[in-house]
Amino acid sequence: MSDPKPIARINDQSKVLPRRALELVKTENKLRVLHVGKFYPPHPGGMESHLEALCRELNDSIDLKVLVASSNGHRSSQEVQEGVRVVRVSKLFSVRSAPVCPQMVREIRASKADIVHIHLPNPSAILAYLASGHRGRLVITYHSDTVRQKLLKRFFDPILRHALDRADAIIASSSNYIRSSYVLPAYMRKSRVIPFGIPIEHFQGGNALEVRRIRKLFGPRIVLSVGRLVYYKGFEHLIAAMKFVEGRLIIVGHGPLQDELQQQAKECGFSERVTFLTDVKDVRPYYHAADVFALPSIARSEAFGIVQLEAMACGKPVVNTNLNTGVPSVSIDGVSGITVPPADPEKLGRAINSLLNDPLRSAVYGRAGQLRVQRIFSLRAMARQTLSLYHEVVDSPRSIGVKNVTHNGWSI
């Protein structure tokens, strides 16, 4: 458990990107970029939300199209969703939740895009790109390693590495994830850190009446966690941590572990203090009503933890876990919250309770977190850096070199 400390700064100014990020403006001769993902909202998921946010922000500055699998399975469709052209191709079947879409090959081959930007992990998209013979530049956003699916990983690894060899640039959300990945260290030369960003203004303010209702119903000491109820989120450890917490826990999300987690809360005698909300349309009032936000993730499938940014934008201190991913580089221990070992309910619970018991310290962390999001993790900053990377890629005769990334001198 840490005391407040100043946010670290990079003193070596040679490590700062020498080229300013391009402004997001409308231009006549736009780059043509095809984004290829698994799915697209309203299909839920972190990759899907990131893809939507990035494409909406870039849409005025480039000629952009999105290619994904259809959530409806066998039906293809084309639409314009909030200004973004989205093509959803029919899915033949799925392998370990990865959609297989033969039509994707034809769509990529027919594209006149200057850049194909693929979001991984997505075996079907990589296979489709390689089979298409597309001659444009290739940019890959590497969201996370393939972690649990060992058989798929063994089959797919040679194909993945072939695609990474072909790539002109690889984007990762944190330098820590590049270093700790089982595959990315071999591609440091072409890797670039562009942290995920959120629309900060969307999370400021909020419905005051709804915030008061939540505080009245669950207060005065509210712990909030948000995410899918799946293994790597570590919610079982957060529930166990409530033994060391004087307060109420709200878990917003749904998933396959819901019944198991509810049963655990009941067996631990915490049913009255742990509430599961599975159908929340707008989570912002819950962020504003909470006293502490907890991200108890336990596996590197949690590559970044974008919900931390949402809580920080709302001025809340964060308790996260010291995973060997980007998670602890989002909310910094002793700056915007507390970082504890993963899968340690006692340390997790005591860290949460220490913040509930110290409103002043929580406020200091909350304000530092807001400042950190504004300076480093805005959606606009993410889009500007991505646009700059696109121009570097098309202007370069070969794969671009890696640059150590800082933002206004603030380390990530």
Tab-separated table of C-alpha atoms in Angstrom:
chain	number	residue	atom	x	y	z
A	1	MET	CA	0.000	0.000	0.000
A	2	SER	CA	1.514	3.286	-1.072
A	3	ASP	CA	1.557	6.913	-0.026
A	4	PRO	CA	0.697	9.667	-2.499
A	5	LYS	CA	3.646	10.607	-4.692
A	6	PRO	CA	4.168	12.862	-7.704
A	7	ILE	CA	3.473	11.408	-11.113
A	8	ALA	CA	6.686	10.230	-12.745
A	9	ARG	CA	8.169	12.313	-15.535
A	10	ILE	CA	10.597	11.339	-18.247
A	11	ASN	CA	13.704	13.508	-17.976
A	12	ASP	CA	15.339	12.236	-21.148
A	13	GLN	CA	13.652	14.446	-23.739
A	14	SER	CA	15.280	12.427	-26.537
A	15	LYS	CA	12.683	9.771	-25.827
A	16	VAL	CA	9.806	12.057	-26.625
A	17	LEU	CA	8.267	11.520	-30.043
A	18	PRO	CA	10.038	13.988	-32.350
A	19	ARG	CA	7.037	14.345	-34.645
A	20	ARG	CA	3.883	16.133	-33.518
A	21	ALA	CA	0.665	14.206	-33.877
A	22	LEU	CA	-1.421	15.368	-36.800
A	23	GLU	CA	-4.568	17.311	-36.092
A	24	LEU	CA	-7.867	15.650	-36.934
A	25	VAL	CA	-9.157	17.708	-39.852
A	26	LYS	CA	-11.144	17.145	-43.017
A	27	THR	CA	-8.953	16.946	-46.115
A	28	GLU	CA	-9.596	16.509	-49.823
A	29	ASN	CA	-7.130	13.679	-50.518
A	30	LYS	CA	-7.860	11.338	-47.662
A	31	LEU	CA	-6.036	8.166	-46.789
A	32	ARG	CA	-8.188	5.111	-47.389
A	33	VAL	CA	-8.187	2.789	-44.373
A	34	LEU	CA	-10.018	-0.519	-43.919
A	35	HIS	CA	-10.436	-1.536	-40.272
A	36	VAL	CA	-10.948	-5.272	-39.769
A	37	GLY	CA	-12.293	-6.500	-36.433
A	38	LYS	CA	-14.218	-9.400	-34.942
A	39	PHE	CA	-17.509	-7.624	-34.356
A	40	TYR	CA	-18.812	-4.059	-34.074
A	41	PRO	CA	-21.313	-2.495	-31.638
A	42	PRO	CA	-24.020	-3.002	-30.617
A	43	HIS	CA	-22.183	-6.313	-30.147
A	44	PRO	CA	-20.691	-5.958	-26.632
A	45	GLY	CA	-16.993	-6.172	-25.826
A	46	GLY	CA	-13.882	-4.132	-25.141
A	47	MET	CA	-12.339	-4.603	-28.591
A	48	GLU	CA	-15.637	-3.671	-30.189
A	49	SER	CA	-16.029	-0.512	-28.098
A	50	HIS	CA	-12.451	0.530	-28.878
A	51	LEU	CA	-12.960	-0.049	-32.601
A	52	GLU	CA	-16.145	2.014	-32.617
A	53	ALA	CA	-14.655	4.910	-30.636
A	54	LEU	CA	-11.489	5.061	-32.746
A	55	CYS	CA	-13.329	4.878	-36.075
A	56	ARG	CA	-15.862	7.551	-35.108
A	57	GLU	CA	-13.038	9.885	-34.118
A	58	LEU	CA	-10.990	9.215	-37.279
A	59	ASN	CA	-13.902	9.201	-39.699
A	60	ASP	CA	-13.697	12.864	-40.785
A	61	SER	CA	-9.943	12.710	-41.365
A	62	ILE	CA	-9.685	9.561	-43.501
A	63	ASP	CA	-11.762	7.557	-45.951
A	64	LEU	CA	-12.689	4.810	-43.513
A	65	LYS	CA	-14.594	1.534	-43.690
A	66	VAL	CA	-15.058	-1.208	-41.097
A	67	LEU	CA	-15.208	-4.920	-41.928
A	68	VAL	CA	-16.403	-7.347	-39.252
A	69	ALA	CA	-18.339	-10.575	-38.775
A	70	SER	CA	-22.099	-10.400	-38.526
A	71	SER	CA	-23.458	-10.853	-35.022
A	72	ASN	CA	-26.508	-12.467	-36.628
A	73	GLY	CA	-24.424	-15.287	-38.034
A	74	HIS	CA	-25.471	-16.113	-41.582
A	75	ARG	CA	-26.693	-12.704	-42.739
A	76	SER	CA	-24.422	-10.105	-44.346
A	77	SER	CA	-25.258	-6.409	-44.220
A	78	GLN	CA	-23.937	-2.929	-44.934
A	79	GLU	CA	-24.863	0.167	-42.979
A	80	VAL	CA	-23.703	3.603	-41.929
A	81	GLN	CA	-23.573	3.733	-38.141
A	82	GLU	CA	-23.105	7.236	-36.728
A	83	GLY	CA	-21.299	8.237	-39.920
A	84	VAL	CA	-19.056	5.143	-40.083
A	85	ARG	CA	-19.478	2.675	-42.958
A	86	VAL	CA	-19.753	-0.835	-41.515
A	87	VAL	CA	-19.789	-4.052	-43.546
A	88	ARG	CA	-20.835	-7.153	-41.599
A	89	VAL	CA	-20.136	-10.418	-43.425
A	90	SER	CA	-21.842	-13.728	-42.751
A	91	LYS	CA	-20.217	-16.120	-40.311
A	92	LEU	CA	-19.834	-19.750	-41.416
A	93	PHE	CA	-18.989	-21.004	-37.928
A	94	SER	CA	-16.877	-20.085	-34.877
A	95	VAL	CA	-13.741	-21.631	-33.431
A	96	ARG	CA	-13.310	-20.804	-29.736
A	97	SER	CA	-15.421	-17.650	-30.128
A	98	ALA	CA	-13.412	-16.606	-33.223
A	99	PRO	CA	-15.785	-16.111	-36.201
A	100	VAL	CA	-14.835	-17.755	-39.505
A	101	CYS	CA	-16.004	-15.629	-42.453
A	102	PRO	CA	-14.902	-16.766	-45.940
A	103	GLN	CA	-16.510	-13.683	-47.498
A	104	MET	CA	-13.964	-11.528	-45.680
A	105	VAL	CA	-11.284	-12.622	-48.161
A	106	ARG	CA	-13.222	-11.162	-51.090
A	107	GLU	CA	-14.007	-7.936	-49.236
A	108	ILE	CA	-10.353	-7.302	-48.367
A	109	ARG	CA	-9.163	-8.226	-51.875
A	110	ALA	CA	-11.659	-5.807	-53.451
A	111	SER	CA	-10.727	-2.967	-51.100
A	112	LYS	CA	-8.746	-0.062	-52.533
A	113	ALA	CA	-7.512	0.864	-49.064
A	114	ASP	CA	-4.038	2.344	-48.651
A	115	ILE	CA	-3.893	0.672	-45.232
A	116	VAL	CA	-5.572	-2.420	-43.814
A	117	HIS	CA	-5.764	-2.075	-40.017
A	118	ILE	CA	-6.486	-5.402	-38.279
A	119	HIS	CA	-7.458	-5.737	-34.623
A	120	LEU	CA	-6.089	-8.882	-32.940
A	121	PRO	CA	-6.615	-11.479	-31.593
A	122	ASN	CA	-8.689	-12.454	-34.620
A	123	PRO	CA	-7.418	-15.570	-36.466
A	124	SER	CA	-10.086	-15.349	-39.166
A	125	ALA	CA	-9.127	-11.779	-40.083
A	126	ILE	CA	-5.432	-12.661	-40.376
A	127	LEU	CA	-6.178	-15.680	-42.559
A	128	ALA	CA	-8.519	-13.604	-44.726
A	129	TYR	CA	-5.927	-10.839	-45.138
A	130	LEU	CA	-3.143	-13.240	-46.100
A	131	ALA	CA	-5.415	-15.086	-48.528
A	132	SER	CA	-6.638	-11.832	-50.095
A	133	GLY	CA	-3.262	-10.821	-51.514
A	134	HIS	CA	-4.009	-7.182	-50.653
A	135	ARG	CA	-1.081	-4.997	-51.686
A	136	GLY	CA	-1.625	-2.050	-49.346
A	137	ARG	CA	0.174	-1.362	-46.077
A	138	LEU	CA	-0.691	-3.374	-42.972
A	139	VAL	CA	-1.159	-1.987	-39.451
A	140	ILE	CA	-2.057	-4.316	-36.570
A	141	THR	CA	-3.468	-3.356	-33.186
A	142	TYR	CA	-2.372	-6.131	-30.851
A	143	HIS	CA	-4.999	-6.042	-28.113
A	144	SER	CA	-3.808	-9.154	-26.271
A	145	ASP	CA	-2.056	-12.496	-26.499
A	146	THR	CA	-3.993	-15.704	-26.987
A	147	VAL	CA	-3.962	-16.964	-23.399
A	148	ARG	CA	-6.148	-19.975	-22.594
A	149	GLN	CA	-6.777	-21.517	-26.008
A	150	LYS	CA	-3.604	-23.612	-26.226
A	151	LEU	CA	-4.644	-25.761	-29.186
A	152	LEU	CA	-5.716	-22.747	-31.243
A	153	LYS	CA	-2.546	-20.922	-30.213
A	154	ARG	CA	-0.330	-23.805	-31.382
A	155	PHE	CA	-2.041	-23.898	-34.777
A	156	PHE	CA	-2.290	-20.154	-35.237
A	157	ASP	CA	1.122	-18.986	-34.004
A	158	PRO	CA	3.018	-19.532	-37.288
A	159	ILE	CA	0.280	-17.684	-39.183
A	160	LEU	CA	0.274	-14.861	-36.634
A	161	ARG	CA	4.034	-14.468	-36.874
A	162	HIS	CA	3.851	-14.429	-40.663
A	163	ALA	CA	1.319	-11.575	-40.459
A	164	LEU	CA	3.454	-9.693	-37.932
A	165	ASP	CA	6.424	-10.127	-40.272
A	166	ARG	CA	4.329	-8.550	-43.031
A	167	ALA	CA	3.046	-5.692	-40.861
A	168	ASP	CA	4.386	-2.172	-41.377
A	169	ALA	CA	3.511	-1.191	-37.800
A	170	ILE	CA	2.133	-2.883	-34.689
A	171	ILE	CA	0.171	-0.911	-32.110
A	172	ALA	CA	0.018	-1.973	-28.463
A	173	SER	CA	-1.719	-0.182	-25.613
A	174	SER	CA	1.282	-0.200	-23.266
A	175	SER	CA	5.028	-0.761	-23.327
A	176	ASN	CA	4.621	-3.266	-20.493
A	177	TYR	CA	2.427	-5.456	-22.682
A	178	ILE	CA	4.984	-5.410	-25.493
A	179	ARG	CA	7.762	-6.481	-23.130
A	180	SER	CA	5.733	-9.215	-21.418
A	181	SER	CA	4.064	-10.673	-24.514
A	182	TYR	CA	5.242	-14.088	-25.675
A	183	VAL	CA	5.423	-12.817	-29.280
A	184	LEU	CA	5.832	-9.014	-29.435
A	185	PRO	CA	9.439	-8.654	-28.176
A	186	ALA	CA	10.583	-10.072	-31.513
A	187	TYR	CA	8.874	-7.118	-33.222
A	188	MET	CA	10.069	-4.232	-31.082
A	189	ARG	CA	11.446	-2.418	-34.134
A	190	LYS	CA	8.012	-1.992	-35.675
A	191	SER	CA	5.955	-1.716	-32.455
A	192	ARG	CA	4.362	1.532	-31.285
A	193	VAL	CA	2.629	2.314	-27.999
A	194	ILE	CA	-0.643	4.176	-28.451
A	195	PRO	CA	-2.670	4.018	-25.217
A	196	PHE	CA	-6.381	3.463	-25.474
A	197	GLY	CA	-8.440	6.597	-24.953
A	198	ILE	CA	-11.969	7.487	-23.926
A	199	PRO	CA	-14.259	10.455	-24.632
A	200	ILE	CA	-13.530	12.204	-21.338
A	201	GLU	CA	-16.401	14.686	-21.588
A	202	HIS	CA	-18.856	11.764	-21.779
A	203	PHE	CA	-17.972	10.792	-18.210
A	204	GLN	CA	-17.940	14.236	-16.633
A	205	GLY	CA	-21.011	15.540	-14.879
A	206	GLY	CA	-23.733	12.916	-14.837
A	207	ASN	CA	-27.335	12.561	-13.733
A	208	ALA	CA	-27.330	14.048	-10.238
A	209	LEU	CA	-30.751	12.602	-9.350
A	210	GLU	CA	-29.658	9.105	-10.346
A	211	VAL	CA	-26.399	9.486	-8.416
A	212	ARG	CA	-28.335	10.462	-5.295
A	213	ARG	CA	-30.690	7.509	-5.771
A	214	ILE	CA	-27.754	5.093	-5.961
A	215	ARG	CA	-26.072	6.656	-2.925
A	216	LYS	CA	-29.294	6.406	-0.942
A	217	LEU	CA	-29.823	2.793	-1.958
A	218	PHE	CA	-26.271	1.461	-1.516
A	219	GLY	CA	-24.312	4.113	0.436
A	220	PRO	CA	-22.550	5.510	2.280
A	221	ARG	CA	-19.451	3.356	1.427
A	222	ILE	CA	-19.747	2.060	-2.145
A	223	VAL	CA	-17.225	-0.100	-3.983
A	224	LEU	CA	-17.843	-0.443	-7.732
A	225	SER	CA	-16.509	-2.927	-10.269
A	226	VAL	CA	-17.503	-3.135	-13.929
A	227	GLY	CA	-16.846	-5.924	-16.432
A	228	ARG	CA	-17.930	-9.203	-17.966
A	229	LEU	CA	-18.345	-12.011	-15.471
A	230	VAL	CA	-15.550	-14.164	-16.864
A	231	TYR	CA	-12.553	-15.932	-15.346
A	232	TYR	CA	-9.821	-13.354	-15.897
A	233	LYS	CA	-11.741	-10.523	-14.216
A	234	GLY	CA	-11.116	-12.121	-10.787
A	235	PHE	CA	-14.512	-11.227	-9.315
A	236	GLU	CA	-14.379	-14.240	-6.986
A	237	HIS	CA	-11.424	-12.600	-5.226
A	238	LEU	CA	-13.244	-9.282	-4.971
A	239	ILE	CA	-16.226	-11.000	-3.359
A	240	ALA	CA	-13.892	-12.784	-0.922
A	241	ALA	CA	-12.212	-9.436	-0.216
A	242	MET	CA	-15.484	-8.082	1.193
A	243	LYS	CA	-14.578	-9.902	4.434
A	244	PHE	CA	-12.085	-7.048	4.966
A	245	VAL	CA	-14.293	-4.212	3.694
A	246	GLU	CA	-16.871	-2.177	5.578
A	247	GLY	CA	-19.151	-1.192	2.747
A	248	ARG	CA	-21.270	-2.364	-0.180
A	249	LEU	CA	-20.038	-3.842	-3.459
A	250	ILE	CA	-21.806	-3.245	-6.774
A	251	ILE	CA	-20.737	-5.401	-9.730
A	252	VAL	CA	-22.030	-4.135	-13.084
A	253	GLY	CA	-21.881	-6.684	-15.881
A	254	HIS	CA	-23.050	-10.067	-17.026
A	255	GLY	CA	-21.437	-13.283	-18.180
A	256	PRO	CA	-21.167	-17.050	-17.744
A	257	LEU	CA	-19.953	-16.906	-14.120
A	258	GLN	CA	-22.947	-14.962	-12.805
A	259	ASP	CA	-24.674	-17.866	-11.012
A	260	GLU	CA	-21.388	-19.114	-9.562
A	261	LEU	CA	-20.444	-15.688	-8.220
A	262	GLN	CA	-23.880	-15.060	-6.753
A	263	GLN	CA	-23.680	-18.433	-5.015
A	264	GLN	CA	-20.250	-17.528	-3.640
A	265	ALA	CA	-21.577	-14.253	-2.199
A	266	LYS	CA	-24.419	-16.167	-0.567
A	267	GLU	CA	-22.123	-18.821	0.920
A	268	CYS	CA	-19.783	-16.126	2.271
A	269	GLY	CA	-22.715	-14.390	3.945
A	270	PHE	CA	-22.318	-11.284	1.776
A	271	SER	CA	-25.609	-11.411	-0.123
A	272	GLU	CA	-26.804	-8.224	1.547
A	273	ARG	CA	-23.561	-6.397	0.748
A	274	VAL	CA	-22.864	-7.619	-2.815
A	275	THR	CA	-25.213	-6.578	-5.615
A	276	PHE	CA	-25.064	-7.770	-9.218
A	277	LEU	CA	-26.528	-5.441	-11.854
A	278	THR	CA	-26.673	-7.119	-15.258
A	279	ASP	CA	-28.766	-4.702	-17.306
A	280	VAL	CA	-27.338	-1.217	-16.703
A	281	LYS	CA	-27.799	0.959	-19.781
A	282	ASP	CA	-25.733	3.895	-18.470
A	283	VAL	CA	-22.954	3.116	-16.000
A	284	ARG	CA	-21.873	6.736	-15.512
A	285	PRO	CA	-24.086	7.467	-12.478
A	286	TYR	CA	-22.635	4.398	-10.757
A	287	TYR	CA	-19.097	5.682	-11.286
A	288	HIS	CA	-20.059	9.039	-9.803
A	289	ALA	CA	-21.908	7.451	-6.887
A	290	ALA	CA	-19.038	5.119	-5.959
A	291	ASP	CA	-16.332	5.869	-3.401
A	292	VAL	CA	-13.752	3.413	-4.769
A	293	PHE	CA	-13.412	1.538	-8.056
A	294	ALA	CA	-11.876	-1.960	-8.052
A	295	LEU	CA	-10.380	-3.923	-10.950
A	296	PRO	CA	-9.448	-7.336	-9.463
A	297	SER	CA	-8.226	-8.992	-12.698
A	298	ILE	CA	-6.003	-12.065	-12.403
A	299	ALA	CA	-4.802	-12.989	-15.922
A	300	ARG	CA	-3.080	-11.254	-18.829
A	301	SER	CA	-6.237	-11.513	-20.888
A	302	GLU	CA	-6.844	-8.209	-19.083
A	303	ALA	CA	-4.399	-6.303	-21.249
A	304	PHE	CA	-5.346	-2.755	-20.265
A	305	GLY	CA	-8.548	-2.389	-18.232
A	306	ILE	CA	-10.216	0.539	-19.971
A	307	VAL	CA	-12.864	0.713	-17.232
A	308	GLN	CA	-10.119	2.168	-15.050
A	309	LEU	CA	-10.054	5.194	-17.357
A	310	GLU	CA	-13.803	5.627	-17.026
A	311	ALA	CA	-13.594	5.555	-13.218
A	312	MET	CA	-10.606	7.911	-13.216
A	313	ALA	CA	-12.412	10.348	-15.537
A	314	CYS	CA	-15.147	10.450	-12.903
A	315	GLY	CA	-12.599	11.296	-10.207
A	316	LYS	CA	-12.569	7.946	-8.422
A	317	PRO	CA	-9.529	6.243	-6.838
A	318	VAL	CA	-8.727	2.840	-8.333
A	319	VAL	CA	-7.571	-0.377	-6.710
A	320	ASN	CA	-6.079	-2.596	-9.401
A	321	THR	CA	-3.751	-5.604	-9.576
A	322	ASN	CA	-0.088	-5.890	-10.444
A	323	LEU	CA	-0.505	-7.914	-13.618
A	324	ASN	CA	2.341	-8.114	-16.103
A	325	THR	CA	0.218	-6.175	-18.600
A	326	GLY	CA	-0.835	-2.578	-19.111
A	327	VAL	CA	-3.251	-2.645	-16.155
A	328	PRO	CA	-0.932	-1.150	-13.488
A	329	SER	CA	0.366	1.460	-15.954
A	330	VAL	CA	-3.124	2.941	-16.345
A	331	SER	CA	-3.793	3.732	-12.700
A	332	ILE	CA	-0.462	4.179	-10.920
A	333	ASP	CA	0.139	2.865	-7.423
A	334	GLY	CA	0.423	5.774	-5.003
A	335	VAL	CA	-0.664	8.303	-7.638
A	336	SER	CA	-4.233	7.548	-8.659
A	337	GLY	CA	-4.919	4.535	-6.451
A	338	ILE	CA	-3.437	1.386	-4.960
A	339	THR	CA	-2.010	-1.646	-6.741
A	340	VAL	CA	-2.109	-5.044	-5.017
A	341	PRO	CA	-1.000	-8.566	-5.994
A	342	PRO	CA	-3.545	-10.462	-8.098
A	343	ALA	CA	-5.677	-13.188	-6.470
A	344	ASP	CA	-5.020	-11.880	-2.926
A	345	PRO	CA	-8.429	-11.114	-1.355
A	346	GLU	CA	-6.997	-9.869	1.949
A	347	LYS	CA	-4.655	-7.289	0.427
A	348	LEU	CA	-7.347	-6.290	-2.050
A	349	GLY	CA	-9.932	-5.830	0.707
A	350	ARG	CA	-7.602	-3.931	3.032
A	351	ALA	CA	-6.557	-1.575	0.223
A	352	ILE	CA	-10.190	-0.832	-0.599
A	353	ASN	CA	-11.081	-0.302	3.039
A	354	SER	CA	-8.115	2.030	3.608
A	355	LEU	CA	-9.460	4.323	0.884
A	356	LEU	CA	-12.993	4.177	2.254
A	357	ASN	CA	-11.567	5.201	5.621
A	358	ASP	CA	-9.554	8.096	4.188
A	359	PRO	CA	-11.722	10.390	2.040
A	360	LEU	CA	-8.961	12.993	1.727
A	361	ARG	CA	-6.494	10.492	0.314
A	362	SER	CA	-9.193	9.164	-1.995
A	363	ALA	CA	-9.874	12.687	-3.258
A	364	VAL	CA	-6.148	13.256	-3.946
A	365	TYR	CA	-5.952	10.019	-5.910
A	366	GLY	CA	-9.205	10.795	-7.718
A	367	ARG	CA	-8.026	14.209	-8.861
A	368	ALA	CA	-4.644	12.820	-9.962
A	369	GLY	CA	-6.470	10.157	-11.949
A	370	GLN	CA	-8.616	12.748	-13.716
A	371	LEU	CA	-5.519	14.722	-14.652
A	372	ARG	CA	-3.775	11.599	-15.906
A	373	VAL	CA	-6.717	10.678	-18.163
A	374	GLN	CA	-6.908	14.208	-19.565
A	375	ARG	CA	-3.188	14.315	-20.370
A	376	ILE	CA	-2.627	10.809	-21.679
A	377	PHE	CA	-5.790	8.804	-22.293
A	378	SER	CA	-8.192	10.991	-24.253
A	379	LEU	CA	-9.929	9.599	-27.315
A	380	ARG	CA	-8.737	12.559	-29.357
A	381	ALA	CA	-5.104	11.922	-28.413
A	382	MET	CA	-5.430	8.258	-29.374
A	383	ALA	CA	-6.918	9.183	-32.758
A	384	ARG	CA	-4.263	11.857	-33.459
A	385	GLN	CA	-1.431	9.430	-32.745
A	386	THR	CA	-3.064	6.749	-34.893
A	387	LEU	CA	-3.441	9.208	-37.778
A	388	SER	CA	0.213	10.233	-37.442
A	389	LEU	CA	1.213	6.582	-37.559
A	390	TYR	CA	-0.833	6.037	-40.737
A	391	HIS	CA	1.020	8.861	-42.465
A	392	GLU	CA	4.387	7.548	-41.292
A	393	VAL	CA	3.498	4.116	-42.670
A	394	VAL	CA	2.450	5.314	-46.133
A	395	ASP	CA	5.384	7.748	-46.348
A	396	SER	CA	7.961	5.127	-45.363
A	397	PRO	CA	9.558	2.711	-47.861
A	398	ARG	CA	9.735	0.015	-45.192
A	399	SER	CA	8.502	-0.849	-41.709
A	400	ILE	CA	8.835	2.105	-39.361
A	401	GLY	CA	11.047	1.961	-36.300
A	402	VAL	CA	9.839	1.844	-32.712
A	403	LYS	CA	9.801	5.040	-30.682
A	404	ASN	CA	9.590	5.176	-26.906
A	405	VAL	CA	6.382	7.006	-26.222
A	406	THR	CA	5.717	9.695	-23.688
A	407	HIS	CA	2.869	12.157	-23.561
A	408	ASN	CA	3.702	15.739	-22.625
A	409	GLY	CA	6.631	14.326	-20.660
A	410	TRP	CA	4.418	11.982	-18.614
A	411	SER	CA	5.472	8.360	-18.625
A	412	ILE	CA	3.090	5.462	-19.257
